[in-house]
XYZ file of N, CA and C in Angstrom:
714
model
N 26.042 32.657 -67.323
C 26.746 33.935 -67.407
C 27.481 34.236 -66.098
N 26.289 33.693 -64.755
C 27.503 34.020 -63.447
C 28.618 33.425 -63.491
N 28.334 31.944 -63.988
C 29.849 31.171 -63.713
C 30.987 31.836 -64.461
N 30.973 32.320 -66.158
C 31.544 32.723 -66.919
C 32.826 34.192 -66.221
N 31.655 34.540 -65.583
C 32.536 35.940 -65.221
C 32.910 36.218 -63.158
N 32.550 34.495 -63.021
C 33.075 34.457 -61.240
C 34.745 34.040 -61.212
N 35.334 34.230 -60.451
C 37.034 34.094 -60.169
C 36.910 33.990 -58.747
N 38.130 33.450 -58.756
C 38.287 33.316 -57.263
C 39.484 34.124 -56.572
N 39.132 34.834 -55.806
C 40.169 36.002 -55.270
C 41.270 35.218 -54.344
N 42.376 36.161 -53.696
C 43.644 35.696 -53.360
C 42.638 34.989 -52.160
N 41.452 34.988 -51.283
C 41.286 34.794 -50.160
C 40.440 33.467 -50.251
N 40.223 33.263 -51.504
C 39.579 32.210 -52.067
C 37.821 31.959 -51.859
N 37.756 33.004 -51.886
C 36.380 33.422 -52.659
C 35.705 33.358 -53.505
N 34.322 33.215 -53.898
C 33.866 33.120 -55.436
C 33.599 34.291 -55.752
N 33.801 35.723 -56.383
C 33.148 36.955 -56.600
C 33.311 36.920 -58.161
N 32.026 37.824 -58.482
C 32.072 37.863 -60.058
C 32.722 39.335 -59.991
N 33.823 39.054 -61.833
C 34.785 40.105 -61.727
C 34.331 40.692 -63.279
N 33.744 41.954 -63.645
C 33.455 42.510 -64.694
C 34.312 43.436 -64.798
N 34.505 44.246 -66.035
C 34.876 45.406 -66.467
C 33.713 46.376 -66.487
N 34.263 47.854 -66.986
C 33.486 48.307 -66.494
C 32.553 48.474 -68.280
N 33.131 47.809 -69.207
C 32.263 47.130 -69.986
C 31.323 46.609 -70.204
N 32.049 45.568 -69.914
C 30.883 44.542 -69.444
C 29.605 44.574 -68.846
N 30.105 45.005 -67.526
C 29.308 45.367 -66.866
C 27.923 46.663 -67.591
N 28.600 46.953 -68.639
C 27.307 48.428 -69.088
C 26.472 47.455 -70.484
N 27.218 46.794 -70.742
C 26.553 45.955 -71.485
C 25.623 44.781 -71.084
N 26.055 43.967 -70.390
C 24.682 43.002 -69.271
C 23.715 44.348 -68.980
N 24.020 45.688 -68.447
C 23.149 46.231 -67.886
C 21.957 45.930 -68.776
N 22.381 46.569 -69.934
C 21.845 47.399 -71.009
C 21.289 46.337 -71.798
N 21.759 44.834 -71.836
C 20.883 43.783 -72.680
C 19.877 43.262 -71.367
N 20.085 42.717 -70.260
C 19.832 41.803 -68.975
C 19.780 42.483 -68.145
N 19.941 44.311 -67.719
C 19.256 44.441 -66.473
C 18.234 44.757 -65.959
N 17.361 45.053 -67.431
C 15.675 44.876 -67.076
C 15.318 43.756 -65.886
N 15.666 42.391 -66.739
C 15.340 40.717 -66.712
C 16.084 40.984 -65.174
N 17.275 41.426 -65.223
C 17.714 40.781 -63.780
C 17.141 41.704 -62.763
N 16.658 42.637 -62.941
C 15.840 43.438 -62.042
C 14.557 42.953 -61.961
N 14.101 42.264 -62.532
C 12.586 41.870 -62.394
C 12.848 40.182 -61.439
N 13.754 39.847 -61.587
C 13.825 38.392 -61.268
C 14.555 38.478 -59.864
N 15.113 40.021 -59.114
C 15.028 40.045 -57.867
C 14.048 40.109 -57.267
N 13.614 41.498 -57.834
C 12.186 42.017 -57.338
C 11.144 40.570 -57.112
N 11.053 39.259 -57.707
C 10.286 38.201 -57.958
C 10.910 37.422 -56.351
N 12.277 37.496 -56.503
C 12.301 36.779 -55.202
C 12.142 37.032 -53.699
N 12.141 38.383 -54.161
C 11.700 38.914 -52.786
C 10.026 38.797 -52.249
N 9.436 39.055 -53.749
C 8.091 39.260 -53.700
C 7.544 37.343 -53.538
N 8.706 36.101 -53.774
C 8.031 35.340 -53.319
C 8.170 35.028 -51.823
N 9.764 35.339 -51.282
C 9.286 35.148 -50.208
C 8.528 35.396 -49.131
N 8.230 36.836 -49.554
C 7.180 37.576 -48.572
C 5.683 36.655 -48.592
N 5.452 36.023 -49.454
C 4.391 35.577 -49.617
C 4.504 33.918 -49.152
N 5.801 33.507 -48.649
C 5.779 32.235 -48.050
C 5.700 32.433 -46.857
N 6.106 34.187 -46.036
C 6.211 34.387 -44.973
C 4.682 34.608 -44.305
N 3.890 35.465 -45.682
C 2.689 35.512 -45.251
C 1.981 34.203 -44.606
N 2.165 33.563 -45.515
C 1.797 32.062 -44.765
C 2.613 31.667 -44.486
N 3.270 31.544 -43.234
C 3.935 31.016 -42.471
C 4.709 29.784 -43.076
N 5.813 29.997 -44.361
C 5.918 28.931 -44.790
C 7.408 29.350 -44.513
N 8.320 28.499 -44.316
C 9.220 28.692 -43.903
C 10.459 27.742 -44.989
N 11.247 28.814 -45.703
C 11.579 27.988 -46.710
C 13.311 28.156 -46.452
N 14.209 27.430 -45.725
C 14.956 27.365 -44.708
C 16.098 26.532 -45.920
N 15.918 25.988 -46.972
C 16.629 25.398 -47.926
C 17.354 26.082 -48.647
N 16.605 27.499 -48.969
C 17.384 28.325 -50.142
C 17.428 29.611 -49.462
N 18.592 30.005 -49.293
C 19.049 31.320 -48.732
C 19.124 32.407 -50.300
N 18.110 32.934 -49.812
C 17.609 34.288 -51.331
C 19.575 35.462 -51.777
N 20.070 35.404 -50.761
C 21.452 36.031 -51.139
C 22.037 34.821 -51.611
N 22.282 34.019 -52.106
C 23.062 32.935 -52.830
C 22.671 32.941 -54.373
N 21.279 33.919 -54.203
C 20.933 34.023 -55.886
C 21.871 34.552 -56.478
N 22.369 33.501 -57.895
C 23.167 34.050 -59.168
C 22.992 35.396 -59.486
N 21.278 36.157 -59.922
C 21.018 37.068 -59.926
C 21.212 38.729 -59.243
N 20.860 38.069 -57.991
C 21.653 39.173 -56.688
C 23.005 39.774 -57.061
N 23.637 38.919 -57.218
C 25.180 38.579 -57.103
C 25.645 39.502 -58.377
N 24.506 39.058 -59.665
C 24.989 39.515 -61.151
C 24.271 41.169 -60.774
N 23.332 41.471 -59.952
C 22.695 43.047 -60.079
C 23.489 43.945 -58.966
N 24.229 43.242 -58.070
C 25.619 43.735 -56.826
C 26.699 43.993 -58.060
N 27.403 42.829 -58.766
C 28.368 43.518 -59.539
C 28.471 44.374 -60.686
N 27.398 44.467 -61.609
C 27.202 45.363 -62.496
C 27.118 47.005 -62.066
N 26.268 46.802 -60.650
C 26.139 48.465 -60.156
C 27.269 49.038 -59.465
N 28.266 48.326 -59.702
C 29.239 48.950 -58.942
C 29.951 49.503 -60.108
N 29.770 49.477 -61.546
C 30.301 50.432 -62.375
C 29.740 51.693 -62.744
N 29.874 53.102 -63.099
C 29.194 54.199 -63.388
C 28.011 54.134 -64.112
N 28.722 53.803 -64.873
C 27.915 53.665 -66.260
C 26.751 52.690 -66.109
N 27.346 51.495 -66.047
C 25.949 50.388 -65.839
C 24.722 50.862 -64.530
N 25.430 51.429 -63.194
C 24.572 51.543 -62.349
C 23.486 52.716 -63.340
N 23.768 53.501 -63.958
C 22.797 54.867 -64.296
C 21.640 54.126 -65.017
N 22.567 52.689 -66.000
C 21.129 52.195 -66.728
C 20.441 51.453 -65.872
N 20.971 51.014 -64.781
C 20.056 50.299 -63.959
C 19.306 51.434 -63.083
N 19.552 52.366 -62.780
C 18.671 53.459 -62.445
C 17.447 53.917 -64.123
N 17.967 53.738 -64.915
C 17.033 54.283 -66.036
C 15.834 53.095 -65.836
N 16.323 52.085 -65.634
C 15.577 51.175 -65.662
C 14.620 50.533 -64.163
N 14.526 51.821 -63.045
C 14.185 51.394 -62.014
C 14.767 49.982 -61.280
N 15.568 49.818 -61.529
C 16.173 49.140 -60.338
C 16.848 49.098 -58.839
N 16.780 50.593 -58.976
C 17.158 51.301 -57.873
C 16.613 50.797 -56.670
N 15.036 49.783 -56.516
C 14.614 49.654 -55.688
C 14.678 48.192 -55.621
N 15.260 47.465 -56.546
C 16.071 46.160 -56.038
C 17.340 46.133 -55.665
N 18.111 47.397 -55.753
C 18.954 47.207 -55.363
C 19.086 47.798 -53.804
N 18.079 48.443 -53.387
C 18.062 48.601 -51.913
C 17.468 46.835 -51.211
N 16.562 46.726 -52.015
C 16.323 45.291 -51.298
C 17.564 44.329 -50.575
N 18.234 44.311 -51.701
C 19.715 43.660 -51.683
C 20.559 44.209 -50.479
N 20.820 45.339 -50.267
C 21.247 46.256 -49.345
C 20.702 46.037 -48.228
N 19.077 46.202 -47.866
C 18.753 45.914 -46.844
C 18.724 44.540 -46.075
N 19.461 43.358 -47.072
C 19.802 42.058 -46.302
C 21.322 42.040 -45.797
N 21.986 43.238 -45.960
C 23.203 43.164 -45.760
C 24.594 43.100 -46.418
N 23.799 43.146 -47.713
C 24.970 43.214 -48.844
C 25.312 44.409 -48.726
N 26.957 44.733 -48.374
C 27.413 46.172 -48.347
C 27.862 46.095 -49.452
N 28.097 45.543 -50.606
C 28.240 46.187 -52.374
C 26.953 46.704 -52.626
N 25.714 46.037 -52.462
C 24.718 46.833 -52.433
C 24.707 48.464 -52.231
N 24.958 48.827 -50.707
C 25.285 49.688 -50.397
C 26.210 50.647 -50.695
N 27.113 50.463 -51.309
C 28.081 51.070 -51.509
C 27.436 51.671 -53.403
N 26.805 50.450 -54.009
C 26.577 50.929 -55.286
C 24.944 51.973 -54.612
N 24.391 52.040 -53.612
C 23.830 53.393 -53.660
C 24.074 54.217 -53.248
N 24.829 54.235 -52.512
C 26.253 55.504 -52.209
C 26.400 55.726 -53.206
N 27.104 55.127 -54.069
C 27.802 56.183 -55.299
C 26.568 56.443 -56.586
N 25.029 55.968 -56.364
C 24.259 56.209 -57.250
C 24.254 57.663 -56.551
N 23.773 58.214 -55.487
C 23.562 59.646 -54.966
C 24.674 60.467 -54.606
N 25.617 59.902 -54.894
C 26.414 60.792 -54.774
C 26.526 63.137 -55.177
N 26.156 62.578 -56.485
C 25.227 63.784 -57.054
C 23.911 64.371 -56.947
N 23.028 63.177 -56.947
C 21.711 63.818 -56.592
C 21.600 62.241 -55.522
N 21.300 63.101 -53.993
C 20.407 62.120 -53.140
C 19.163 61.718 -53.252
N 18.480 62.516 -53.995
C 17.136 62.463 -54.415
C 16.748 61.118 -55.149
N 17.502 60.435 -55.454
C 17.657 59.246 -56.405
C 16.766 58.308 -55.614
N 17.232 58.356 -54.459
C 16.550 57.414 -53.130
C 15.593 56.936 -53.132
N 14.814 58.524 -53.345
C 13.007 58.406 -53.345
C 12.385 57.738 -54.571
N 13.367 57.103 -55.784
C 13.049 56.335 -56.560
C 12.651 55.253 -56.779
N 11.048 54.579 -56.714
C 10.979 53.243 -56.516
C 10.932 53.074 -54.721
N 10.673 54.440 -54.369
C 10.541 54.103 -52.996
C 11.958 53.496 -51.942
N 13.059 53.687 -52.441
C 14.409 52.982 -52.176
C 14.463 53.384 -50.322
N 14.165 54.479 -50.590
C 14.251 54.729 -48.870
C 13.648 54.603 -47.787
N 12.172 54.102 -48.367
C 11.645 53.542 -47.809
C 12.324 52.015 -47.189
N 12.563 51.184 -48.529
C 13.501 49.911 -48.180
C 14.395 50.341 -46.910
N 15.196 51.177 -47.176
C 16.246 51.785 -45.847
C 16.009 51.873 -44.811
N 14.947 52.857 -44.650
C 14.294 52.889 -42.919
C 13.870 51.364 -42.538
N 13.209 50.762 -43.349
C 12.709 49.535 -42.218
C 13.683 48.798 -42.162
N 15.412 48.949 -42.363
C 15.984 47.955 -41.698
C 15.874 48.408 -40.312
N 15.599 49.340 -39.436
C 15.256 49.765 -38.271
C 14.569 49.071 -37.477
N 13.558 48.667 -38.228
C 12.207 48.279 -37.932
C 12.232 47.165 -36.732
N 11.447 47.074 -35.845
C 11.466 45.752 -34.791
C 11.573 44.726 -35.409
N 10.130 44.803 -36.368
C 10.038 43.339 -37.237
C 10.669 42.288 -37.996
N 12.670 43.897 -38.119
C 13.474 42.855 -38.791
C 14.181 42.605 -37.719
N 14.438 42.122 -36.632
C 15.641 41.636 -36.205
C 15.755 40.191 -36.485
N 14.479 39.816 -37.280
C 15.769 38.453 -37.552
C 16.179 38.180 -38.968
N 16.891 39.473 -38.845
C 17.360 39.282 -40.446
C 18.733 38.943 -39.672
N 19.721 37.584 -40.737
C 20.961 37.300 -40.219
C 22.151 38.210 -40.093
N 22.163 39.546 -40.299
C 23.170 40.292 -40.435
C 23.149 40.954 -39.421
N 21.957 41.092 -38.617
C 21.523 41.811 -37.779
C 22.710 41.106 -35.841
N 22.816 39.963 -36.560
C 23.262 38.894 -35.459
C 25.164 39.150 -35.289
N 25.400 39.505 -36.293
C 26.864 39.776 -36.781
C 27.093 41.278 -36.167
N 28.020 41.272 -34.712
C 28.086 43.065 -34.246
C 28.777 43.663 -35.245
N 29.665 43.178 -36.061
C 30.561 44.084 -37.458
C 29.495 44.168 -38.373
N 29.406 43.321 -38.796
C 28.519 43.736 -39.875
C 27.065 44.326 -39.896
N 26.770 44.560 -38.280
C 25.445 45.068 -38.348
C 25.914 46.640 -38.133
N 26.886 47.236 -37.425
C 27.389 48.341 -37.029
C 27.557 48.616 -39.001
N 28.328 48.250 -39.853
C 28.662 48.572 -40.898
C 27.183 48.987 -41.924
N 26.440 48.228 -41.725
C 25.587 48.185 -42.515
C 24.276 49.471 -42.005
N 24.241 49.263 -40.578
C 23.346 50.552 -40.006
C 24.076 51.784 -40.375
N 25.619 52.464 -39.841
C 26.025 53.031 -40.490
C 25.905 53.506 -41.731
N 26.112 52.800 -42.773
C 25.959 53.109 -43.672
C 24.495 53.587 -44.463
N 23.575 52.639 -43.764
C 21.861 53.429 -44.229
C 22.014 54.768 -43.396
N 22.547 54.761 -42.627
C 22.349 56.143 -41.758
C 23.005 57.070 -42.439
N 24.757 56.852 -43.063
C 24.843 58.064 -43.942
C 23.684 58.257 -45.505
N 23.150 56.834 -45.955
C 22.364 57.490 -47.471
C 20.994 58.509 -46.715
N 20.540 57.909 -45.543
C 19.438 58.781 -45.025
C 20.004 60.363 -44.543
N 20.745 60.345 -43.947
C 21.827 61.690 -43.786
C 21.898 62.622 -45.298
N 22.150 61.667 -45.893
C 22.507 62.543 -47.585
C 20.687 63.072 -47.531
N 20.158 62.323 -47.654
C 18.796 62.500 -48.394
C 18.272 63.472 -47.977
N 18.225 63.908 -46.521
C 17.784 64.916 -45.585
C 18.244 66.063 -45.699
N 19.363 66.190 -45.913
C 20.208 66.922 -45.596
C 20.433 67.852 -46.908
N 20.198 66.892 -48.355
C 20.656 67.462 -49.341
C 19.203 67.973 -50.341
N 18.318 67.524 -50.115
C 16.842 67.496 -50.646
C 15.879 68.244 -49.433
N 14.553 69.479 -49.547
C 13.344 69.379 -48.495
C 12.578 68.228 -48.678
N 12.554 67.502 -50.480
C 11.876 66.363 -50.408
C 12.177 65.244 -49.925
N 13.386 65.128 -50.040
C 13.644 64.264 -49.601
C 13.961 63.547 -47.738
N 13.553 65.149 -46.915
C 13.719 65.478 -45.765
C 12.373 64.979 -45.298
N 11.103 65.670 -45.786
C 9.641 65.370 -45.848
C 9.386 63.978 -46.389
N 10.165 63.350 -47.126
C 9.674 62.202 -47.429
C 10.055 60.850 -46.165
N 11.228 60.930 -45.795
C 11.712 60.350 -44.540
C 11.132 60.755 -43.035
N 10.446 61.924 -43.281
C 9.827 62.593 -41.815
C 8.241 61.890 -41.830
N 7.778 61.962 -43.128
C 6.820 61.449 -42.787
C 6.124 59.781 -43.219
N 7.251 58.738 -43.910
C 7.204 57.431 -43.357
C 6.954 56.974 -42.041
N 6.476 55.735 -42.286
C 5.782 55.130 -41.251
C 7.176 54.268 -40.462
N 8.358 54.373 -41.050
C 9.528 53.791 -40.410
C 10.429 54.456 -39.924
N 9.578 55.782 -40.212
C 11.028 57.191 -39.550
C 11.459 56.775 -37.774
N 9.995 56.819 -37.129
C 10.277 56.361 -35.601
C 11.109 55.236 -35.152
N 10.959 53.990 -36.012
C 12.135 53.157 -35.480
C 13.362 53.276 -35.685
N 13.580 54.676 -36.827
C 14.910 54.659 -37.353
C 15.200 56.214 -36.169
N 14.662 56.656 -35.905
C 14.556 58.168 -34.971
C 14.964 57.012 -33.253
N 14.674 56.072 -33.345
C 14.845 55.436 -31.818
C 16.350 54.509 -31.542
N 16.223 53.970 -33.123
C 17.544 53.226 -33.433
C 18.669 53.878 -33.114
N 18.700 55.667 -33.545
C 19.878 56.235 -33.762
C 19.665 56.680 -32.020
N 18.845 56.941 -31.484
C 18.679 57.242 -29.787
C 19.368 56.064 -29.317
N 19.397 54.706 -29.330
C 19.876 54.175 -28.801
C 21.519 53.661 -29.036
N 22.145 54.169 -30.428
C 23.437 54.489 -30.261
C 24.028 55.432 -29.952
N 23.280 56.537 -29.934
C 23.614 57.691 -28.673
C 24.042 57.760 -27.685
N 22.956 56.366 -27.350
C 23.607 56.394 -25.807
C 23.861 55.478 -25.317
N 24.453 54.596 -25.813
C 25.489 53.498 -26.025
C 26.864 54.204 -26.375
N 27.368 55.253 -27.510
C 28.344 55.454 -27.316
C 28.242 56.643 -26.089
N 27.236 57.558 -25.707
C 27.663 58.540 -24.180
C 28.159 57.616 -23.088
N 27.387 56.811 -23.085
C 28.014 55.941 -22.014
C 29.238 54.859 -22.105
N 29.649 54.878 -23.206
C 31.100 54.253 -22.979
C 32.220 55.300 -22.981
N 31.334 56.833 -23.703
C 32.136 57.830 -23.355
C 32.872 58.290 -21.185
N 31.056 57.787 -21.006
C 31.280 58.324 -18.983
C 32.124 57.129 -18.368
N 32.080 55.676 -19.104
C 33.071 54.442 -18.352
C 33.980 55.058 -18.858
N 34.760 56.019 -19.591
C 35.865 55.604 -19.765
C 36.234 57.243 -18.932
N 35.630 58.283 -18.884
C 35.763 59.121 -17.913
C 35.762 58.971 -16.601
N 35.019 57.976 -15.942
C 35.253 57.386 -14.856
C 36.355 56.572 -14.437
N 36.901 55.891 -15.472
C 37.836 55.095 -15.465
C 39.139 56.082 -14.963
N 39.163 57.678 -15.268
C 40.357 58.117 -15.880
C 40.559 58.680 -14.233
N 39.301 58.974 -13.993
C 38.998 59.362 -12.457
C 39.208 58.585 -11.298
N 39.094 57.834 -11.450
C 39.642 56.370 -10.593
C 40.440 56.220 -10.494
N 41.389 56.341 -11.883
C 42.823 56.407 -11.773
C 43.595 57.189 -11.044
N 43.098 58.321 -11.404
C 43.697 60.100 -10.945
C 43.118 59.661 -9.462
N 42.267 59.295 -8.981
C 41.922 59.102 -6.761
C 43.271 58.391 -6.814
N 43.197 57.274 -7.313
C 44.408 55.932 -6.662
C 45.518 57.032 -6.786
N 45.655 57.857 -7.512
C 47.244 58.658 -7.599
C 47.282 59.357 -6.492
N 46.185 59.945 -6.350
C 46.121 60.535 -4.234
C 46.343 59.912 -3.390
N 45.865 58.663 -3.722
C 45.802 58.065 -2.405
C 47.875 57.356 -2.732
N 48.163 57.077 -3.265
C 49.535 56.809 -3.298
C 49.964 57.943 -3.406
N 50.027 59.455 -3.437
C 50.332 60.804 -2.931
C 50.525 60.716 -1.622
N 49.361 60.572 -0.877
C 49.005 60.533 0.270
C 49.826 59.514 1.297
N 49.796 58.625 0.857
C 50.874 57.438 1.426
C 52.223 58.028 1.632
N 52.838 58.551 0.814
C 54.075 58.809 0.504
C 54.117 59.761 1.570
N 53.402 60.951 2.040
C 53.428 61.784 2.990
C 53.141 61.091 4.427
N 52.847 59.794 4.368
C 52.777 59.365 5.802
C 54.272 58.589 6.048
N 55.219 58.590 5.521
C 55.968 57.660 5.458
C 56.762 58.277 6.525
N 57.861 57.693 7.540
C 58.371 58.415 8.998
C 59.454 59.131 8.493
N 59.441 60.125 8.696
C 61.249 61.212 7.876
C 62.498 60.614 8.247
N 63.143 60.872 7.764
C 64.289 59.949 7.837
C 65.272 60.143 9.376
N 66.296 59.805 9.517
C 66.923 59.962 10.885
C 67.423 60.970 11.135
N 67.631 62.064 11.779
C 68.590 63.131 12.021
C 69.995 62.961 11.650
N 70.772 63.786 11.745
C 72.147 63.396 11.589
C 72.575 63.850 13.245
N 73.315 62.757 13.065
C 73.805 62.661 14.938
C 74.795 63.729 15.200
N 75.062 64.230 16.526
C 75.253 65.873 16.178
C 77.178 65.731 16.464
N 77.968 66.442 16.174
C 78.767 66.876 15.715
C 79.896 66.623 16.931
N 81.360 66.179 16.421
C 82.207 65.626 17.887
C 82.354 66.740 18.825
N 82.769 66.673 20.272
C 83.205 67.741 20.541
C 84.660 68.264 20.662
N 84.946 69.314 20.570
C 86.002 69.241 20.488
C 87.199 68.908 21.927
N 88.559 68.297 21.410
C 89.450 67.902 22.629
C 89.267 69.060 23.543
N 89.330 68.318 24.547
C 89.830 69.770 25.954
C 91.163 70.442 25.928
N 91.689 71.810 25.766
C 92.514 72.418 25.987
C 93.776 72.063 26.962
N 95.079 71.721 26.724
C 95.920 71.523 27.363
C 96.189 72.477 28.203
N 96.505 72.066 29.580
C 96.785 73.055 31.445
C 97.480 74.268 30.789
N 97.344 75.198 31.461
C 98.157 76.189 30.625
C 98.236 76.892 28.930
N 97.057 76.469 28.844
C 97.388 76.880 27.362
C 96.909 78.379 26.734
């Protein structure tokens, strides 16, 4: 079914291209199945990680599946049955490796109600991309795409807080609020301080303009004008 509905874009890409048909129909026959068969791969690798098994062959975002539960939720309609159907919390999984279609299809799941989040625990998934424990997730390594992707958990956590008390209390009192409360401290002040280099910069500039002010006033004044002929002497008798 992935191959059936993948194309290759002007940039020569493989992306699967649905309608917004289509797409409500896979939901609605296959997005139980394809929600259970993320949720499975995540839940095996955690358990190769538990034991230290390191399975370095198959990169879990290359799954057909992923790929088929990223493009279906990006239509209205299909994302709601994949919310009817709890998937909401595979599709943060997905999100939290860096898939920004991920992201973007839970952006527009809360758009109306942020509360959606706390479904399946989704926001939980969110905060621990914060977490110490993930920095070695590969997206994390990418400065664009890690700026894009923190961003963006930071506006669904923004919505959630902001638009819900439950959903305010539910993020306050996770066990991942602090790394995500330290994360956002430390782009704070990363951007204050490229705010003061570049105020300093402006200041540095503005001295050097004194000091070439200053120059200009030492420079020697120019020559007098040499003073004026005198006039002929008066003829004897005049």
């Amino acid at each position: 079914l992935v191959e059936l509905c993948t194309v290759t874009d002007t940039l020569g890409r493989k992306v699967i291209r649905l309608s917004a048909v289509e797409a409500e129909s896979i939901a609605k026959n296959l997005g139980n199945k394809i929600c259970q068969m993320v949720l499975s791969r995540f839940l095996e690798r955690a358990k190769l990680k538990q034991y230290e098994i390191d399975d370095e062959d198959e990169d879990i975002m290359d799954a057909p599946d992923l790929g088929m539960l990223c493009a279906i939720a990006q239509h209205e309609a299909a994302l709601n049955v994949i919310r009817s159907l709890g998937g909401l919390h595979a599709l943060s999984l997905v999100a939290a490796e860096g898939n920004l279609s991920a992201m973007a299809a839970l952006k527009k799941a809360c758009e109306t109600d942020a509360s959606v989040l706390l479904e399946g625990d989704a926001h939980e998934v969110i905060l621990k991309i914060y977490a110490s424990d993930q920095d070695e997730l590969p997206w994390k390594s990418d400065d664009q795409l890690s700026q894009q992707v923190e961003g963006a958990a930071f506006e669904l956590l923004a919505r959630l807080c902001t638009k819900t008390a439950k959903g305010r209390n539910a993020v306050a009192k996770s066990e991942s609020c602090e790394g995500c409360v330290e994360r956002a401290m430390e782009i704070i002040t990363e951007l204050s301080g490229f705010v003061e280099e570049t105020e300093d910069d402006g200041a540095e500039s503005g001295d050097d303009d004194a000091l070439f002010a200053e120059s200009d006033d030492d420079e020697p004044p120019p020559p007098a004008a040499p003073p004026a002929p005198m006039p002929p002497p008066s003829a004897p008798g005049a």
